[in-house]
């Protein structure tokens, strides 16, 4: 009887994919056809019912995810998870995302009640709240012991601000660079020189690093993903087999369960749209219709400054250029589950919040107040208007007008349409600066030359429209590499953009199969060449043992990170051991560990390995000199000995599939035995660092290379047949572990398979499907 009651409860709180549900908020009947992967195709008689239905079906799959986003933004995680999240709440209360969200909601909705995007937004939120009112809550709410409050407009803005935050706090490497410059000497920076900003102070670098680490810690504590990059390209008809434009996009995000994107198709009289939606946002961030399509990559321009506030000796005031200004103080009470509530006072300036208290080390570094001057504190946030207009656009002119409204986040928008137009626009409000170095050093609130100079207009942002080459590609690279103008930013290594560009140049008959092969490509020419070079530098390898056999394999490696190859496992461990042998003695254990998690070390090692005169090859504190060849040989022999011990004495058993694995972790899956129900994986997975099939892992000496981020979708659209577009999710559409669509795409994803993004009703009905009818009362 107990088992039966439990089964009934779990079945009751599972998503509903068929039958009828009567809802008083509907005006007319809405039909939802779920395809075989649980993707809803919504057919409504009007816009209001379409967006109400979208909110209703999305929340039944993703309510817990939506709630975690909201709790993080509001600084209320401790209220449901306890005292371990107090520092996270203080961090987000300091950043002020919830206050920004409230201000945006007040300005764009509550004080302006007739905008065209309002009806869709309110209907979407009504759909969410109608489901919550039914009390069919996922079991997570029962396990934690709380019920969600109704969602409001500010929660939509909060979700967008949280996304903007993840885009703005790019991987920060200043601390590492400043230690090298100051403590080791500029000669150690030869291999880092293109990334180094010489005017940065070491204390300032610590602040940058601590803010980034706190964001990563907070998101990890909540089991939510951070954005880490993306690939995208568009091809005009002159480069394709069909003679029609093609769009390819795979967004790179930290893996989590559920994945970040929710897919849905909406149709009502005069409108159809296939979109990819964020939690609590009614308009697709990525999408397409019969006329046009777009994808995204991060445009990581620098939109944050740290400002040292000039004191006048009064802790309640500071100098703001020529004026004396009082700080504002806001008191919060952080509610703590099963503990005492904690009071918290936030100190803010005209530029932004004072951040000294976020990390004790900041207070120990500075006696003056340090404030975060983030562009979004000074912008209107017209991103909702932009998204609505993007979703409604039917041609290039209207779409371009829509994206000009994107302000709080840096995006490379990649565009293709049925008329064979292709384009790339760098979107977001880019701070106008008088020099490159100004974007990377601390400013002073009393110094006139450090005053905010405003923002570039949309027309001044980097862009390319209908180039003669017939293609455009972006991969979080310096915009110059995509044909645009330079903007200071935190750009990623050029490995991926070089691979894409070189591939696209070679062919004029691209189709979806060829684009799919390129998305899934896991060959690194850089690593191939390095492996061969290293093999030529090895000296005096013993004849006994496995050393010469392994060296031979290394010299012949083609750079492919395939599952059954042994070379990726050899090279990956060797890469770490080279870094450790060359750099750990100078950096020390703590800083070397940080370096292993950065892109800086990954993109520096190739030039370091090729530089035989680098001081990194010398052993610090040792009277004996060492050469590159000696260090490489020691690292190589260590690698062989370690893999022999860990994976066995037969080199053929050292397969990449044994060490490179992917697990999608749910926020509830960190506790046993819930991990068995909530987490998805582990799966052996092909790919690796900075290949196109980017399955990112930290440089490590551990046996298992746990993949932390990679493609959160893989979109392919050929305008010869828009309804035949392809995609895949890392796990599945649902965040409810009782749903058959919780992980029904997980094995397909790691196997490099795709499924359709269906838009034709007949095609959907012809396949496996279920129908849910929502009826008005």
XYZ file of C-alpha atoms in Angstrom:
777
model
C 0.000 0.000 0.000
C 2.872 2.371 0.851
C 4.540 1.622 -2.483
C 1.249 2.232 -4.280
C 0.765 5.580 -2.548
C 4.323 6.637 -3.448
C 3.815 5.602 -7.078
C 0.538 7.557 -7.212
C 2.222 10.659 -5.763
C 5.160 10.541 -8.182
C 2.833 9.949 -11.107
C 0.621 12.854 -10.018
C 3.541 15.314 -9.948
C 4.940 14.134 -13.289
C 4.476 16.290 -16.417
C 1.264 15.652 -18.335
C 1.620 15.007 -22.059
C -1.873 13.854 -22.992
C -5.520 14.244 -22.051
C -7.425 17.398 -21.220
C -6.899 20.120 -18.627
C -9.477 22.842 -17.999
C -8.021 26.258 -17.176
C -10.065 29.356 -16.489
C -7.377 31.741 -17.804
C -7.718 30.512 -21.409
C -9.917 32.301 -23.934
C -10.090 29.427 -26.437
C -8.873 25.861 -26.787
C -5.093 25.392 -27.161
C -3.623 22.144 -28.435
C -0.140 20.926 -27.500
C 1.359 18.163 -29.620
C 4.437 16.706 -27.911
C 6.765 15.020 -30.376
C 8.668 11.857 -29.519
C 11.245 13.874 -27.532
C 8.693 15.795 -25.482
C 9.080 19.070 -27.380
C 5.761 20.964 -27.318
C 4.224 22.230 -30.541
C 1.643 24.750 -29.416
C -1.347 25.530 -31.632
C -3.500 28.372 -30.303
C -6.142 30.691 -31.693
C -4.525 33.880 -30.407
C -1.268 35.223 -29.016
C -2.458 35.360 -25.425
C -3.384 31.673 -25.277
C -0.172 30.667 -27.074
C 2.055 32.302 -24.459
C -0.118 31.141 -21.568
C 0.305 27.590 -22.852
C 4.058 28.045 -23.265
C 4.371 29.119 -19.628
C 2.195 26.211 -18.481
C 4.045 23.454 -20.335
C 7.511 24.867 -19.610
C 6.964 25.194 -15.882
C 5.708 21.608 -15.522
C 9.144 20.525 -16.803
C 11.394 23.240 -15.312
C 9.792 24.733 -12.162
C 12.676 23.804 -9.865
C 15.190 25.289 -12.312
C 13.140 28.490 -12.510
C 12.967 28.651 -8.717
C 16.743 28.280 -8.321
C 17.346 31.108 -10.788
C 14.951 33.306 -8.835
C 16.417 32.422 -5.431
C 19.936 33.166 -6.616
C 18.987 36.559 -8.049
C 16.981 37.521 -4.958
C 19.715 36.484 -2.514
C 17.376 33.960 -0.863
C 19.160 30.642 -1.311
C 19.850 30.264 2.437
C 16.115 30.307 3.053
C 15.754 26.855 1.503
C 19.284 25.387 1.658
C 20.624 26.668 4.975
C 23.680 28.526 6.264
C 26.115 27.162 3.678
C 24.591 29.585 1.150
C 24.847 32.778 3.257
C 27.962 33.952 1.405
C 26.169 33.310 -1.888
C 23.193 35.419 -0.762
C 25.475 38.264 0.328
C 27.236 38.147 -3.017
C 24.024 38.444 -5.028
C 22.500 41.045 -2.721
C 25.661 43.073 -3.243
C 25.471 42.784 -7.026
C 21.896 44.032 -6.799
C 20.389 41.974 -9.612
C 17.019 41.760 -7.877
C 16.816 45.532 -7.417
C 17.727 46.025 -11.062
C 15.021 43.548 -12.047
C 12.422 45.388 -9.962
C 13.439 48.726 -11.493
C 13.206 47.328 -15.031
C 9.788 45.794 -14.316
C 8.540 49.078 -12.874
C 9.817 51.151 -15.794
C 8.945 48.892 -18.718
C 5.739 47.260 -17.417
C 4.093 48.809 -14.391
C 4.558 52.423 -15.532
C 4.116 51.641 -19.232
C 1.081 49.428 -19.618
C 0.432 49.462 -23.341
C 3.629 48.122 -24.923
C 3.115 45.407 -27.542
C 5.212 42.830 -25.666
C 3.194 43.130 -22.428
C 0.293 40.823 -23.261
C 2.573 37.928 -24.203
C 4.653 38.380 -21.035
C 1.692 38.504 -18.664
C 0.050 35.522 -20.349
C 3.247 33.485 -20.046
C 3.510 34.294 -16.328
C -0.174 33.439 -15.846
C 0.525 30.029 -17.371
C 3.380 29.461 -14.908
C 1.289 30.512 -11.943
C -1.733 28.463 -13.043
C 0.418 25.341 -12.844
C 1.803 26.313 -9.413
C -1.757 26.811 -8.154
C -2.598 23.205 -9.076
C -0.103 22.040 -6.418
C 1.391 19.337 -8.684
C 4.855 20.366 -7.569
C 7.936 18.293 -8.435
C 9.227 16.128 -5.601
C 12.218 18.445 -5.012
C 9.895 20.881 -3.247
C 8.702 18.128 -0.927
C 12.262 17.005 -0.182
C 13.420 20.535 0.679
C 10.155 21.509 2.333
C 8.798 24.676 0.722
C 6.338 25.884 -1.890
C 7.173 28.404 -4.630
C 5.601 31.835 -4.701
C 3.882 33.115 -7.871
C 6.226 34.438 -10.535
C 6.177 38.091 -11.614
C 7.704 40.318 -14.313
C 10.761 41.051 -12.177
C 11.589 37.330 -12.143
C 11.828 37.416 -15.947
C 14.250 40.328 -15.750
C 16.160 38.557 -12.986
C 16.771 35.588 -15.259
C 18.142 37.908 -17.961
C 20.378 39.753 -15.496
C 21.761 36.449 -14.205
C 22.598 35.465 -17.783
C 24.279 38.839 -18.326
C 26.345 38.313 -15.182
C 27.651 34.990 -16.476
C 28.648 36.683 -19.740
C 30.387 39.586 -17.999
C 32.552 37.737 -15.485
C 34.745 36.072 -18.089
C 37.608 33.813 -17.066
C 39.950 36.156 -15.216
C 43.677 35.601 -15.421
C 45.079 38.879 -14.111
C 46.166 37.436 -10.758
C 48.343 34.810 -12.418
C 49.874 37.295 -14.848
C 50.679 39.840 -12.159
C 52.327 37.265 -9.922
C 54.529 36.193 -12.831
C 55.462 39.781 -13.709
C 56.043 41.013 -10.168
C 57.462 37.982 -8.372
C 59.240 36.103 -11.157
C 60.157 38.849 -13.612
C 59.097 40.021 -17.068
C 61.277 37.423 -18.778
C 58.770 34.799 -17.620
C 56.032 36.651 -19.497
C 57.474 36.163 -22.968
C 55.014 33.363 -23.709
C 52.154 35.338 -22.142
C 52.932 38.759 -23.578
C 49.902 39.211 -25.813
C 47.580 38.800 -22.815
C 49.472 40.902 -20.279
C 48.408 44.413 -19.271
C 51.537 45.934 -17.668
C 49.813 48.709 -15.670
C 47.693 46.350 -13.581
C 48.462 46.233 -9.870
C 48.704 42.881 -8.067
C 46.087 43.862 -5.488
C 43.688 44.806 -8.254
C 44.246 41.419 -9.856
C 43.303 39.709 -6.587
C 39.974 41.567 -6.540
C 39.213 40.534 -10.139
C 40.040 36.924 -9.368
C 38.012 36.795 -6.158
C 34.879 38.201 -7.797
C 35.105 35.619 -10.576
C 35.722 32.752 -8.174
C 32.775 33.778 -5.988
C 30.454 33.701 -9.003
C 31.698 30.241 -10.003
C 31.315 29.008 -6.415
C 27.771 30.389 -6.125
C 26.590 28.875 -9.396
C 28.180 25.508 -8.555
C 26.565 25.499 -5.111
C 23.165 25.901 -6.761
C 23.931 23.403 -9.524
C 23.435 26.029 -12.240
C 25.590 26.383 -15.356
C 27.866 29.202 -16.466
C 28.303 30.145 -20.118
C 31.762 29.384 -21.442
C 31.771 29.993 -25.188
C 30.166 28.862 -28.444
C 30.696 28.109 -32.133
C 28.590 29.516 -34.969
C 28.822 30.032 -38.689
C 26.514 31.106 -41.491
C 26.881 30.283 -45.187
C 25.280 32.066 -48.118
C 23.905 30.133 -51.094
C 27.172 30.462 -53.014
C 28.820 28.164 -50.432
C 26.088 25.507 -50.141
C 24.935 22.510 -52.147
C 21.307 23.635 -51.995
C 22.050 27.192 -53.086
C 20.281 28.346 -49.905
C 21.720 29.814 -46.708
C 22.761 27.532 -43.823
C 23.021 28.372 -40.105
C 25.100 26.336 -37.635
C 25.286 27.046 -33.893
C 26.384 25.193 -30.781
C 26.311 27.201 -27.547
C 28.864 26.123 -24.935
C 27.587 26.135 -21.375
C 28.487 24.338 -18.165
C 26.782 20.944 -18.180
C 23.958 20.563 -15.664
C 20.679 18.732 -15.317
C 18.390 19.921 -16.702
C 20.252 21.658 -19.498
C 19.854 25.395 -19.936
C 17.603 25.458 -23.033
C 13.903 24.644 -23.265
C 12.585 24.128 -26.820
C 9.109 24.932 -28.071
C 7.208 25.691 -31.270
C 4.404 28.282 -31.213
C 1.741 28.807 -33.864
C -1.319 31.039 -33.917
C -3.008 32.919 -36.802
C -0.353 34.955 -38.617
C 2.562 33.665 -36.525
C 4.886 30.671 -36.205
C 8.170 30.411 -34.331
C 10.542 27.671 -33.166
C 12.567 28.851 -30.186
C 15.050 28.011 -27.467
C 14.023 29.570 -24.171
C 15.740 30.450 -20.889
C 14.025 29.816 -17.533
C 11.210 32.333 -16.891
C 11.742 34.211 -20.192
C 8.775 34.046 -22.618
C 10.704 34.936 -25.773
C 13.202 32.729 -27.563
C 16.856 33.658 -27.143
C 17.691 31.601 -30.239
C 15.104 30.815 -32.892
C 13.841 30.577 -36.433
C 10.790 30.698 -38.649
C 10.273 30.050 -42.353
C 11.908 33.372 -43.250
C 14.954 33.746 -40.992
C 17.065 32.107 -38.299
C 19.676 33.196 -35.798
C 22.182 31.731 -33.380
C 24.478 33.182 -30.709
C 27.971 33.134 -29.327
C 29.292 35.167 -26.406
C 30.793 38.535 -27.355
C 33.016 38.943 -24.261
C 33.783 42.661 -24.441
C 34.834 44.252 -21.164
C 31.889 46.017 -19.493
C 33.070 46.045 -15.879
C 35.355 48.494 -14.105
C 36.553 48.530 -10.519
C 36.742 52.028 -9.039
C 38.711 53.027 -5.959
C 36.565 55.585 -4.140
C 38.517 58.604 -2.973
C 37.837 59.173 0.723
C 37.438 62.506 2.495
C 38.026 60.965 5.940
C 34.318 60.410 6.531
C 33.227 56.763 6.088
C 29.772 57.932 5.002
C 31.030 59.991 2.026
C 33.414 59.891 -0.931
C 34.653 62.147 -3.715
C 32.834 61.715 -7.026
C 34.989 63.737 -9.398
C 34.413 67.340 -8.196
C 31.629 66.568 -5.700
C 31.348 65.079 -2.241
C 28.660 62.405 -2.277
C 27.107 60.335 0.515
C 26.974 56.569 0.343
C 23.587 54.878 0.437
C 23.016 52.050 2.932
C 20.451 49.270 2.526
C 19.682 46.777 5.308
C 18.754 43.166 4.514
C 17.799 40.253 6.702
C 18.918 36.942 5.253
C 16.513 34.190 6.280
C 18.410 30.980 7.056
C 16.772 27.567 7.053
C 17.270 25.758 10.393
C 19.479 28.580 11.667
C 19.552 32.155 12.913
C 18.760 34.885 10.431
C 21.656 37.134 9.500
C 21.587 40.895 9.063
C 23.481 42.387 6.163
C 24.071 46.049 5.259
C 24.863 46.932 1.672
C 26.866 50.073 0.959
C 26.431 51.601 -2.503
C 27.839 54.504 -4.489
C 26.606 56.361 -7.596
C 28.764 54.002 -9.666
C 27.714 50.720 -8.085
C 27.967 48.564 -4.949
C 30.942 48.561 -2.594
C 32.429 45.062 -2.736
C 35.017 45.038 0.069
C 32.900 42.822 2.321
C 32.337 40.094 -0.309
C 35.723 38.583 0.414
C 37.781 39.325 3.579
C 40.934 39.441 1.469
C 39.668 42.544 -0.354
C 39.344 44.387 2.963
C 42.877 43.357 3.864
C 44.199 44.703 0.556
C 42.493 48.106 0.563
C 41.726 50.652 3.267
C 39.537 52.589 0.806
C 36.215 51.413 -0.602
C 36.208 49.558 -3.927
C 33.061 49.730 -6.044
C 31.987 47.660 -9.010
C 31.025 49.880 -11.943
C 29.177 47.448 -14.229
C 27.583 48.822 -17.385
C 24.172 47.352 -16.624
C 23.848 49.648 -13.587
C 23.617 52.529 -16.065
C 21.511 50.981 -18.844
C 17.753 50.868 -19.365
C 17.574 47.125 -20.089
C 15.662 47.037 -23.345
C 16.524 43.382 -23.902
C 12.941 42.153 -23.451
C 11.769 44.510 -26.182
C 14.649 43.251 -28.331
C 13.742 39.601 -27.812
C 10.057 40.170 -28.559
C 10.859 41.996 -31.790
C 13.424 39.329 -32.777
C 10.777 36.638 -32.280
C 8.298 38.625 -34.381
C 10.696 39.657 -37.179
C 10.042 38.383 -40.708
C 12.941 40.004 -42.571
C 16.503 41.247 -42.141
C 15.549 44.906 -41.730
C 13.127 44.252 -38.867
C 15.517 41.807 -37.223
C 18.422 44.251 -37.319
C 16.215 46.937 -35.818
C 15.293 44.500 -33.016
C 18.845 43.510 -32.058
C 19.910 47.155 -31.853
C 17.921 47.177 -28.577
C 20.132 44.523 -26.926
C 22.031 46.378 -24.225
C 22.944 44.490 -21.032
C 24.762 41.509 -22.526
C 27.459 40.988 -25.142
C 26.254 38.724 -27.950
C 27.519 37.765 -31.374
C 24.247 37.368 -33.261
C 24.638 35.133 -36.335
C 21.903 35.530 -38.948
C 20.738 33.767 -42.116
C 17.499 34.017 -44.078
C 15.494 32.595 -46.956
C 16.690 35.394 -49.277
C 20.317 34.230 -48.856
C 21.332 37.088 -46.589
C 23.915 36.274 -43.939
C 25.221 38.580 -41.215
C 27.006 38.842 -37.900
C 26.370 41.674 -35.481
C 28.241 42.321 -32.253
C 25.434 43.341 -29.882
C 25.335 44.981 -26.487
C 26.363 48.376 -25.157
C 30.152 48.591 -25.381
C 31.736 51.156 -23.017
C 33.497 53.962 -24.835
C 37.106 54.112 -23.618
C 40.034 56.389 -24.348
C 42.645 53.615 -24.206
C 43.063 49.857 -24.118
C 44.674 49.737 -20.685
C 41.853 51.734 -19.083
C 39.516 48.780 -19.430
C 41.788 46.565 -17.354
C 43.025 48.772 -14.509
C 41.337 50.198 -11.434
C 39.893 53.679 -11.866
C 39.706 56.514 -9.337
C 36.450 58.257 -8.443
C 38.192 61.635 -8.116
C 40.124 61.486 -11.382
C 38.350 63.307 -14.228
C 39.933 61.181 -16.948
C 38.327 58.075 -15.424
C 34.796 59.405 -15.790
C 32.339 57.241 -17.748
C 32.437 58.241 -21.422
C 29.183 56.577 -22.443
C 28.712 53.744 -24.905
C 29.282 53.023 -28.558
C 26.195 53.198 -30.721
C 24.963 49.983 -32.316
C 26.272 51.176 -35.689
C 29.788 51.424 -34.201
C 29.812 47.813 -32.975
C 31.696 45.170 -34.987
C 29.610 43.621 -37.772
C 29.756 41.882 -41.151
C 26.843 41.723 -43.616
C 26.808 39.611 -46.804
C 30.594 39.306 -47.227
C 32.133 38.368 -50.573
C 33.577 35.210 -48.991
C 30.046 33.806 -48.601
C 30.530 32.849 -44.954
C 30.976 34.295 -41.443
C 32.165 32.454 -38.314
C 32.537 33.331 -34.627
C 33.898 31.341 -31.683
C 34.279 33.886 -28.834
C 37.330 35.185 -30.640
C 38.733 38.644 -31.148
C 36.188 40.199 -33.553
C 38.993 41.106 -35.965
C 39.329 37.377 -36.756
C 35.689 37.352 -37.916
C 36.136 40.405 -40.125
C 35.040 43.051 -37.615
C 36.720 45.908 -35.744
C 38.718 45.523 -32.533
C 37.061 45.937 -29.131
C 38.888 45.266 -25.818
C 37.669 42.020 -24.276
C 38.372 38.633 -22.705
C 38.608 36.591 -25.894
C 39.307 32.869 -26.076
C 42.153 31.199 -27.994
C 41.901 31.231 -31.773
C 42.079 27.419 -32.202
C 38.366 26.985 -32.930
C 37.863 30.025 -35.154
C 40.943 29.022 -37.171
C 39.617 25.474 -37.639
C 36.171 26.708 -38.714
C 37.494 29.371 -41.074
C 39.980 27.031 -42.743
C 37.281 24.392 -43.239
C 34.713 26.814 -44.663
C 37.206 28.224 -47.169
C 37.886 24.785 -48.663
C 34.349 23.857 -49.843
C 31.569 25.453 -51.873
C 29.047 22.607 -51.547
C 28.213 22.586 -47.840
C 25.100 20.745 -46.654
C 23.781 19.695 -43.252
C 25.771 16.455 -43.234
C 29.017 18.328 -43.833
C 28.144 20.945 -41.203
C 27.282 18.194 -38.747
C 30.682 16.602 -39.331
C 32.348 19.950 -38.687
C 30.371 20.534 -35.465
C 31.470 17.101 -34.239
C 35.083 17.427 -35.380
C 37.493 16.669 -32.567
C 40.845 17.006 -34.275
C 43.405 19.519 -33.007
C 46.159 20.389 -35.444
C 47.869 22.381 -32.687
C 48.013 19.361 -30.369
C 49.009 17.056 -33.238
C 51.995 19.226 -34.088
C 52.926 19.602 -30.419
C 52.812 15.859 -29.860
C 55.181 15.263 -32.758
C 57.497 18.070 -31.628
C 57.652 16.716 -28.067
C 58.489 13.244 -29.375
C 61.517 14.690 -31.199
C 62.821 16.308 -27.999
C 62.854 13.207 -25.796
C 66.341 12.067 -24.785
C 67.866 8.797 -23.556
C 64.626 6.844 -23.248
C 65.261 3.411 -21.692
C 64.902 0.427 -24.001
C 63.011 -1.516 -21.358
C 59.426 -0.704 -20.436
C 56.821 1.104 -22.496
C 58.609 4.410 -23.094
C 59.649 3.930 -26.717
C 56.340 2.344 -27.715
C 54.441 5.294 -26.262
C 56.817 7.836 -27.824
C 56.220 6.238 -31.216
C 52.436 6.529 -30.788
C 52.794 10.149 -29.736
C 54.858 10.995 -32.820
C 52.233 9.495 -35.155
C 49.110 10.929 -33.498
C 46.795 12.737 -35.901
C 45.350 15.000 -33.164
C 41.963 13.255 -33.001
C 40.270 12.995 -29.602
C 38.245 9.892 -30.470
C 36.950 7.485 -27.857
C 39.019 4.483 -28.870
C 42.343 6.233 -29.318
C 45.034 5.968 -26.665
C 46.961 9.032 -27.806
C 44.495 11.577 -26.313
C 44.919 9.996 -22.871
C 48.686 10.020 -23.254
C 48.866 13.593 -24.512
C 46.418 15.004 -21.972
C 48.346 13.615 -19.014
C 51.641 14.605 -20.616
C 50.374 18.161 -21.157
C 49.585 18.442 -17.457
C 52.891 16.933 -16.388
C 54.842 19.317 -18.638
C 53.030 22.274 -17.091
C 53.621 20.933 -13.599
C 57.315 20.215 -14.153
C 57.920 23.571 -15.841
C 55.784 25.916 -13.754
C 54.651 24.505 -10.400
C 58.000 25.216 -8.699
C 57.760 28.903 -9.617
C 54.020 29.394 -9.082
C 53.562 27.274 -5.979
C 50.803 24.684 -5.458
C 47.849 27.067 -4.936
C 48.492 29.348 -7.906
C 49.430 26.436 -10.167
C 46.129 24.760 -9.286
C 44.277 27.964 -10.261
C 46.261 28.190 -13.492
C 45.201 24.675 -14.505
C 41.577 25.835 -14.605
C 42.225 28.831 -16.865
C 42.315 29.227 -20.618
C 45.522 31.200 -20.162
C 47.612 28.151 -19.342
C 46.008 26.071 -22.091
C 46.700 28.717 -24.735
C 50.220 29.460 -23.430
C 51.640 25.938 -23.255
C 52.077 25.551 -27.045
C 54.321 28.622 -27.308
C 56.143 27.692 -24.098
C 56.908 24.178 -25.354
C 58.278 25.616 -28.617
C 60.476 28.143 -26.749
C 63.661 26.303 -25.799
C 65.186 29.313 -24.022
C 62.256 30.041 -21.697
C 63.253 30.518 -18.034
C 60.365 28.208 -17.112
C 62.599 25.229 -17.985
C 65.038 26.130 -15.170
C 64.357 24.580 -11.777
C 63.756 27.240 -9.153
C 66.001 26.902 -6.118
C 68.145 24.210 -7.693
C 71.853 24.632 -8.338
C 71.605 22.239 -11.271
C 70.479 23.707 -14.576
C 67.837 21.940 -16.628
C 66.924 22.116 -20.291
C 63.662 21.873 -22.155
C 64.577 18.402 -23.400
C 65.245 17.224 -19.844
C 61.959 18.608 -18.519
C 59.965 17.160 -21.422
C 61.606 13.771 -20.967
C 60.930 13.712 -17.219
C 57.294 14.674 -17.815
C 56.958 12.029 -20.520
C 58.394 9.227 -18.385
C 56.148 10.272 -15.483
C 53.167 10.069 -17.823
C 54.017 6.562 -18.994
C 54.619 5.340 -15.437
C 51.350 6.867 -14.161
C 49.187 5.475 -16.973
C 50.868 2.098 -16.613
C 49.909 2.088 -12.928
C 46.372 3.423 -13.428
C 45.227 1.762 -16.671
C 47.417 -1.325 -16.887
C 50.596 -2.486 -18.650
C 49.055 -2.728 -22.142
C 49.145 0.587 -23.983
C 46.180 -0.468 -26.137
C 44.015 -0.303 -23.001
C 44.743 3.381 -22.346
C 41.679 4.470 -24.264
C 40.273 8.006 -24.064
C 36.881 6.475 -23.262
C 38.219 5.277 -19.909
C 39.357 8.671 -18.662
C 37.237 11.332 -20.412
C 33.689 11.205 -19.024
C 30.604 13.388 -18.760
C 28.092 13.459 -15.903
C 25.164 15.888 -15.922
C 24.662 16.800 -12.270
C 21.321 17.923 -10.867
C 21.281 20.319 -7.875
C 19.715 17.507 -5.813
C 22.215 14.966 -7.107
C 25.053 16.108 -4.863
C 23.556 14.047 -2.029
C 23.500 10.263 -1.969
C 21.378 8.303 -2.746
C 19.586 11.060 -4.727
C 22.429 11.090 -7.248
C 21.160 7.776 -8.633
C 17.791 9.312 -9.526
C 18.793 12.831 -10.461
C 22.237 12.726 -12.107
C 22.630 11.595 -15.714
C 25.775 9.678 -16.592
C 28.682 9.123 -16.489
C 29.206 8.631 -20.218
C 32.501 8.256 -22.038
C 32.631 11.090 -24.555
C 34.799 12.066 -27.504
C 36.184 15.574 -27.928
C 38.394 17.686 -25.719
C 39.723 21.154 -25.002
C 39.584 23.745 -27.775
C 38.466 21.377 -30.514
C 35.194 22.090 -32.307
C 33.424 19.306 -30.390
C 34.522 21.162 -27.286
C 34.233 18.963 -24.211
C 36.128 21.094 -21.725
C 38.027 19.726 -18.727
C 40.632 21.188 -16.397
C 44.267 20.231 -16.870
C 44.679 17.502 -14.286
C 46.821 14.683 -13.050
C 43.721 12.757 -11.979
C 42.781 9.492 -13.638
C 39.377 10.824 -14.732
C 39.112 13.974 -16.829
C 35.620 15.089 -15.834
C 33.999 17.160 -18.590
C 32.558 20.365 -17.152
C 31.236 22.251 -20.180
C 30.392 21.826 -23.830
C 27.570 22.215 -26.382
C 24.175 22.875 -24.768
C 22.595 22.482 -28.206
C 23.735 21.764 -31.762
C 21.561 23.570 -34.309
C 21.722 23.097 -38.091
C 19.273 24.787 -40.493
C 19.318 24.756 -44.305
C 16.830 27.178 -45.854
C 16.150 24.679 -48.613
C 13.987 22.976 -45.962
C 13.659 24.969 -42.754
C 11.330 22.344 -41.264
C 14.119 19.786 -41.656
C 16.403 21.579 -39.197
C 18.402 19.492 -36.735
C 19.333 19.804 -33.064
C 20.160 17.775 -29.959
C 19.964 18.413 -26.209
C 22.688 17.150 -23.851
C 20.121 15.203 -21.788
C 16.463 15.857 -22.543
C 13.666 18.382 -22.522
C 12.442 17.772 -18.976
C 13.870 18.626 -15.579
C 11.477 16.217 -13.832
C 13.242 12.897 -13.234
C 9.941 11.029 -13.560
C 9.508 12.204 -17.143
C 10.417 9.875 -20.035
C 12.128 12.923 -21.539
C 14.478 13.512 -18.593
C 17.426 11.852 -20.328
C 16.128 10.397 -23.591
C 18.647 12.392 -25.650
C 21.695 11.826 -23.419
C 23.134 8.832 -25.257
C 22.289 10.376 -28.618
C 24.236 13.464 -27.593
C 27.451 11.662 -26.663
C 27.147 9.504 -29.795
C 26.975 12.561 -32.048
C 23.374 11.959 -33.151
C 20.776 14.594 -33.979
C 16.974 14.790 -34.142
C 14.605 17.063 -35.994
C 13.302 20.487 -35.056
C 9.897 19.758 -36.515
C 7.629 22.566 -37.707
C 5.220 20.714 -39.996
C 2.178 19.409 -38.118
C 1.703 16.471 -40.471
C 5.282 15.319 -39.914
C 4.817 15.518 -36.138
C 1.541 13.605 -36.165
C 3.045 10.963 -38.472
C 5.652 10.129 -35.827
C 5.411 9.140 -32.185
C 3.529 11.872 -30.358
C 1.071 12.748 -27.595
C -1.648 15.409 -27.532
C -2.589 17.572 -24.558
C -5.660 19.777 -24.917
C -5.978 22.845 -22.716
C -9.602 23.962 -22.536
C -11.158 27.206 -21.269
C -13.516 26.913 -18.330
